[in-house]
Amino acid sequence: MEFHGLILLCVTAPLLRWLWRNYQYVLAFYFAIQEINRDHHLLPNKSLGFQLYNALASNSFTLLNALYWLAGDHSLTPNYSCRTRSKSVVVLAGTSPVFSAEMGTILELYKIPQLTYGPFDSMLNDKKQFPSLYQMATSDSSLVHAMISLLLHFGWTWVGLLVSDDVKGEKFNQAIRAEMVKSGICLAFTFKLPETRTMYEKTETYFLYTLSISSANVYILYSNIRSVFTNEHLGVHYLTLGKVWLMTAKWDIVVDETQHMLHSFHGGFSFSPHKGKISGLNTFLKTVSPSHYPEDFYFSGLWFHLFNCLPAGSGCGNIGVCPPNISLEFSAGHIDMLTVSDSSYLVYNAVYAVAHALHRVFLEKVEMGFPEDTAQPLILPWQLHPLLRTTQFTNNAGDHVSLHKATPHQAHYDIHNIVNFPVGLREMVNIGKFSSGSGRDQGLVIREDMIEWPVAFKETPTSVCSQSCGPGFRKMPEEGLVVCCYTCVSCAEDEISNQTDAEQCIQCPEHEYPNTERTHCLPKLVTFLAFEDSLGMALACTALALTLLTVMVLGIFVKHQDTPIVKANNHTLSYMLLISLLLCFLCSFLFIGHPNTATCLLRQITFALVFTLAVSAVLAKTITVVLAFKAMKPGRTMRRLLVSGAPNAVIPICFLIQLTLCGIWLATSPPFVDTDAHSEHGHIILLCNEGSITAFYCVLGSLGSLALGTFTVAFLARNLPDTFNEAKFLTFSMLVFCSVWVTFLPVYHSTKGKVMVAVEVFSILASGMGLLGCIFVPKCYIILIKPEKNSLKSLKKKVGPKRV
């Protein structure tokens, strides 16, 4: 018994040309009907009938054939049908959501169920507006995650976006923008593509020109491809050979038939919901011919379009007869009729969904005891709605099919690589898959070795606004641009970055320092002013040499202590000065070598005390010289002071003052061992921290005041007769001493680490050498080189003339 249950409305012809690839929907429809009618368990003793209508892809004529079907003829009389037999109870329609919505408005008047095999559209899922419409496609909400995962996998962070200018396109636009922000991906541009355009519209040329020159190498397409290249001439002129397209399988239909665009989409990626292989369908497509369906005019038209001939017995005049072995397997490469499209797969499922619903209707009638009704089945369309809403089954491919969209499901996408060959052939190569419900990286599987890239790329292309910042650099956003556009700046001196595209550099710990490339931290070497260093060794040798020289001078003075030149300059003060200078040179060794608590406590204190002793000895010698010349007349007070040795009292007084200051320093905040990790790159310098800076400068201030006072007294006494005194030598020696320490202060504050220690050691040696050289070298010269001048007779001869 034949039951006319279905009508298939299929878009195969636009206004200007046929879309023959869409005829595969009809073939999938035939195959499903054939399977069901041969099945003894599904709709037993019944044959499922159908009607086939073509819907023109035109705003003016889309619903024309649908209205003809409802009216039963071409009169299109409102609310009238001249059909003598019952109409089909279910409509299968697609692929445009706009067409399905328009059909839904009309079919809702009759409560006729409509099953759509086009892309899922949330607008059609509104049961208040379309209660009789059922979408076979599942929600594509996970498509955004699948595309983002692919972008992240290849590191594409600078992409262009093309979406349809409708509600569906706007939802996709908002969803993918939100995910891009989370993933650090930026949009180079966004175009909204209207379904219709004016021929040679200026924005069309600008749009295509932007596609060809954009710095982004990856474009995401979520729209009908016909909206991208409305005009074929412009499409040929602006071929985008160096771009990678990401699109959904629904939009590869027009690629099949628009040969001038093949090179533009070569190497792109197509996302389609995973579908199993329908057993027997491929064989059916290879063996079916118009002779099996002679009443189908469109099948004969497709056959003639593909092979320029018709099967034997068609009776079409002068048209040639095809060879007996011709089949769709040998169709033109740009019209692939053997690769099952998503919509064909959904048509197959829709037919079975209706068959299962009808099967349950007949079972219910039998259970209710109406065999006469089952013999002459009369089913009203509205009776199928409760059954369609709950229909669930497993199809021939092993996939679960359900029209109840509230059922949670895990989305699976197959990712195909679009490969075009020079002769116009095209292949969709499965190179990976994506599964939702898991982490993005875990849900994506890609076989990169199978990918064919666009001809402009010899390796995996990059699509970034700015090149990656390597280790040792960080990203610095450019003002006014998106976060993907940045400049690379080197990390600071004490920072590193050990990863690509670091947002911030990482500061090395205090005990580590960056390597030259600033990619990782290295442990700093502990250093100090050591005897092994060239600088330390030079200072130590100088100190040792000056120490030996001082000992030699002291030995010379002791040996010649009875000579007039030694006696005339107060040999006791000379011995004290030489011993203090000896200690000064020796104390410099406290500054060289590994610092420890003892050396840190002793170095500055010893330096201050011995130099106080030396300078106070010079002051005592200067006062002695002044008093000696002021006391030349007998009976004067100056003479009594000179004879009593009062000038020598200056030494213990100054020494006690300095000792008191040092004691306070040690009691309040003594020096201690410290480290300096910043002065010298890659090194931690061990040094002595003075503890109290105030106490340190008080000690230096006391020593400086003493030196300044000594210099003043010596300067005032510089013009005294120089036969018996050393006023000029004392003046010059204190000038050298003060010059060294005045220079020391700014240099000391401008240096860091062990260089600062070396500056202080150098100042100690230079000032001590100034005192030693200026005061004692002239005397040693007379003693050793000119001994004839070192006699009382010689001195008297020099004094005599000056008294006349």
mmCIF file with all atom_site columns, C-alpha atoms in Angstrom, residues 171-242:
data_model
loop_
_atom_site.group_PDB
_atom_site.id
_atom_site.type_symbol
_atom_site.label_atom_id
_atom_site.label_alt_id
_atom_site.label_comp_id
_atom_site.label_asym_id
_atom_site.label_entity_id
_atom_site.label_seq_id
_atom_site.pdbx_PDB_ins_code
_atom_site.Cartn_x
_atom_site.Cartn_y
_atom_site.Cartn_z
_atom_site.occupancy
_atom_site.B_iso_or_equiv
_atom_site.pdbx_formal_charge
_atom_site.auth_seq_id
_atom_site.auth_comp_id
_atom_site.auth_asym_id
_atom_site.auth_atom_id
_atom_site.pdbx_PDB_model_num
ATOM 1  C CA . LYS A 1 171 ? 25.135 36.038 17.529  1.00 0.00 ? 171 LYS A CA 1
ATOM 2  C CA . PHE A 1 172 ? 28.147 34.268 16.060  1.00 0.00 ? 172 PHE A CA 1
ATOM 3  C CA . ASN A 1 173 ? 29.993 37.593 15.926  1.00 0.00 ? 173 ASN A CA 1
ATOM 4  C CA . GLN A 1 174 ? 29.359 38.275 19.622  1.00 0.00 ? 174 GLN A CA 1
ATOM 5  C CA . ALA A 1 175 ? 30.169 34.703 20.685  1.00 0.00 ? 175 ALA A CA 1
ATOM 6  C CA . ILE A 1 176 ? 33.464 34.469 18.825  1.00 0.00 ? 176 ILE A CA 1
ATOM 7  C CA . ARG A 1 177 ? 34.529 37.958 19.907  1.00 0.00 ? 177 ARG A CA 1
ATOM 8  C CA . ALA A 1 178 ? 34.017 36.998 23.549  1.00 0.00 ? 178 ALA A CA 1
ATOM 9  C CA . GLU A 1 179 ? 36.099 33.838 23.121  1.00 0.00 ? 179 GLU A CA 1
ATOM 10 C CA . MET A 1 180 ? 38.786 35.748 21.242  1.00 0.00 ? 180 MET A CA 1
ATOM 11 C CA . VAL A 1 181 ? 39.170 38.183 24.121  1.00 0.00 ? 181 VAL A CA 1
ATOM 12 C CA . LYS A 1 182 ? 39.626 35.266 26.540  1.00 0.00 ? 182 LYS A CA 1
ATOM 13 C CA . SER A 1 183 ? 42.161 33.606 24.229  1.00 0.00 ? 183 SER A CA 1
ATOM 14 C CA . GLY A 1 184 ? 44.189 36.675 23.269  1.00 0.00 ? 184 GLY A CA 1
ATOM 15 C CA . ILE A 1 185 ? 43.085 36.678 19.616  1.00 0.00 ? 185 ILE A CA 1
ATOM 16 C CA . CYS A 1 186 ? 42.343 39.959 17.820  1.00 0.00 ? 186 CYS A CA 1
ATOM 17 C CA . LEU A 1 187 ? 40.296 40.930 14.803  1.00 0.00 ? 187 LEU A CA 1
ATOM 18 C CA . ALA A 1 188 ? 41.990 42.712 11.922  1.00 0.00 ? 188 ALA A CA 1
ATOM 19 C CA . PHE A 1 189 ? 38.607 43.631 10.465  1.00 0.00 ? 189 PHE A CA 1
ATOM 20 C CA . THR A 1 190 ? 34.949 42.616 10.569  1.00 0.00 ? 190 THR A CA 1
ATOM 21 C CA . PHE A 1 191 ? 32.609 42.647 7.577   1.00 0.00 ? 191 PHE A CA 1
ATOM 22 C CA . LYS A 1 192 ? 28.883 42.025 7.681   1.00 0.00 ? 192 LYS A CA 1
ATOM 23 C CA . LEU A 1 193 ? 27.747 40.488 4.433   1.00 0.00 ? 193 LEU A CA 1
ATOM 24 C CA . PRO A 1 194 ? 24.198 41.180 3.222   1.00 0.00 ? 194 PRO A CA 1
ATOM 25 C CA . GLU A 1 195 ? 22.359 38.521 1.289   1.00 0.00 ? 195 GLU A CA 1
ATOM 26 C CA . THR A 1 196 ? 21.771 40.861 -1.643  1.00 0.00 ? 196 THR A CA 1
ATOM 27 C CA . ARG A 1 197 ? 23.836 43.704 -3.072  1.00 0.00 ? 197 ARG A CA 1
ATOM 28 C CA . THR A 1 198 ? 23.665 46.229 -5.816  1.00 0.00 ? 198 THR A CA 1
ATOM 29 C CA . MET A 1 199 ? 25.715 45.308 -8.854  1.00 0.00 ? 199 MET A CA 1
ATOM 30 C CA . TYR A 1 200 ? 29.085 47.119 -8.950  1.00 0.00 ? 200 TYR A CA 1
ATOM 31 C CA . GLU A 1 201 ? 28.490 48.649 -5.547  1.00 0.00 ? 201 GLU A CA 1
ATOM 32 C CA . LYS A 1 202 ? 31.490 50.725 -4.383  1.00 0.00 ? 202 LYS A CA 1
ATOM 33 C CA . THR A 1 203 ? 31.642 48.966 -1.024  1.00 0.00 ? 203 THR A CA 1
ATOM 34 C CA . GLU A 1 204 ? 31.959 45.688 -2.912  1.00 0.00 ? 204 GLU A CA 1
ATOM 35 C CA . THR A 1 205 ? 35.222 46.750 -4.528  1.00 0.00 ? 205 THR A CA 1
ATOM 36 C CA . TYR A 1 206 ? 36.549 48.162 -1.253  1.00 0.00 ? 206 TYR A CA 1
ATOM 37 C CA . PHE A 1 207 ? 35.601 44.965 0.553   1.00 0.00 ? 207 PHE A CA 1
ATOM 38 C CA . LEU A 1 208 ? 37.389 42.702 -1.913  1.00 0.00 ? 208 LEU A CA 1
ATOM 39 C CA . TYR A 1 209 ? 40.409 45.017 -1.992  1.00 0.00 ? 209 TYR A CA 1
ATOM 40 C CA . THR A 1 210 ? 40.611 44.901 1.815   1.00 0.00 ? 210 THR A CA 1
ATOM 41 C CA . LEU A 1 211 ? 40.564 41.106 1.721   1.00 0.00 ? 211 LEU A CA 1
ATOM 42 C CA . SER A 1 212 ? 43.497 41.020 -0.678  1.00 0.00 ? 212 SER A CA 1
ATOM 43 C CA . ILE A 1 213 ? 45.766 43.497 1.169   1.00 0.00 ? 213 ILE A CA 1
ATOM 44 C CA . SER A 1 214 ? 44.965 42.727 4.811   1.00 0.00 ? 214 SER A CA 1
ATOM 45 C CA . SER A 1 215 ? 47.937 41.777 6.975   1.00 0.00 ? 215 SER A CA 1
ATOM 46 C CA . ALA A 1 216 ? 45.846 38.966 8.456   1.00 0.00 ? 216 ALA A CA 1
ATOM 47 C CA . ASN A 1 217 ? 46.464 35.636 6.747   1.00 0.00 ? 217 ASN A CA 1
ATOM 48 C CA . VAL A 1 218 ? 43.434 33.854 8.240   1.00 0.00 ? 218 VAL A CA 1
ATOM 49 C CA . TYR A 1 219 ? 39.776 34.686 7.554   1.00 0.00 ? 219 TYR A CA 1
ATOM 50 C CA . ILE A 1 220 ? 36.765 33.246 9.359   1.00 0.00 ? 220 ILE A CA 1
ATOM 51 C CA . LEU A 1 221 ? 33.677 32.992 7.155   1.00 0.00 ? 221 LEU A CA 1
ATOM 52 C CA . TYR A 1 222 ? 30.251 32.600 8.727   1.00 0.00 ? 222 TYR A CA 1
ATOM 53 C CA . SER A 1 223 ? 27.971 33.461 5.834   1.00 0.00 ? 223 SER A CA 1
ATOM 54 C CA . ASN A 1 224 ? 26.861 32.254 2.454   1.00 0.00 ? 224 ASN A CA 1
ATOM 55 C CA . ILE A 1 225 ? 29.816 32.273 0.056   1.00 0.00 ? 225 ILE A CA 1
ATOM 56 C CA . ARG A 1 226 ? 27.625 33.901 -2.548  1.00 0.00 ? 226 ARG A CA 1
ATOM 57 C CA . SER A 1 227 ? 27.634 36.973 -0.322  1.00 0.00 ? 227 SER A CA 1
ATOM 58 C CA . VAL A 1 228 ? 31.414 37.133 -0.495  1.00 0.00 ? 228 VAL A CA 1
ATOM 59 C CA . PHE A 1 229 ? 31.740 37.255 -4.275  1.00 0.00 ? 229 PHE A CA 1
ATOM 60 C CA . THR A 1 230 ? 28.474 38.568 -5.666  1.00 0.00 ? 230 THR A CA 1
ATOM 61 C CA . ASN A 1 231 ? 30.078 39.612 -8.878  1.00 0.00 ? 231 ASN A CA 1
ATOM 62 C CA . GLU A 1 232 ? 32.189 37.047 -10.687 1.00 0.00 ? 232 GLU A CA 1
ATOM 63 C CA . HIS A 1 233 ? 34.338 39.632 -12.425 1.00 0.00 ? 233 HIS A CA 1
ATOM 64 C CA . LEU A 1 234 ? 35.414 41.162 -9.116  1.00 0.00 ? 234 LEU A CA 1
ATOM 65 C CA . GLY A 1 235 ? 35.959 37.721 -7.670  1.00 0.00 ? 235 GLY A CA 1
ATOM 66 C CA . VAL A 1 236 ? 38.409 36.901 -10.467 1.00 0.00 ? 236 VAL A CA 1
ATOM 67 C CA . HIS A 1 237 ? 40.201 40.235 -10.142 1.00 0.00 ? 237 HIS A CA 1
ATOM 68 C CA . TYR A 1 238 ? 40.743 40.035 -6.391  1.00 0.00 ? 238 TYR A CA 1
ATOM 69 C CA . LEU A 1 239 ? 41.830 36.447 -5.868  1.00 0.00 ? 239 LEU A CA 1
ATOM 70 C CA . THR A 1 240 ? 43.000 35.950 -2.270  1.00 0.00 ? 240 THR A CA 1
ATOM 71 C CA . LEU A 1 241 ? 45.704 33.395 -2.941  1.00 0.00 ? 241 LEU A CA 1
ATOM 72 C CA . GLY A 1 242 ? 47.643 33.929 0.292   1.00 0.00 ? 242 GLY A CA 1
#
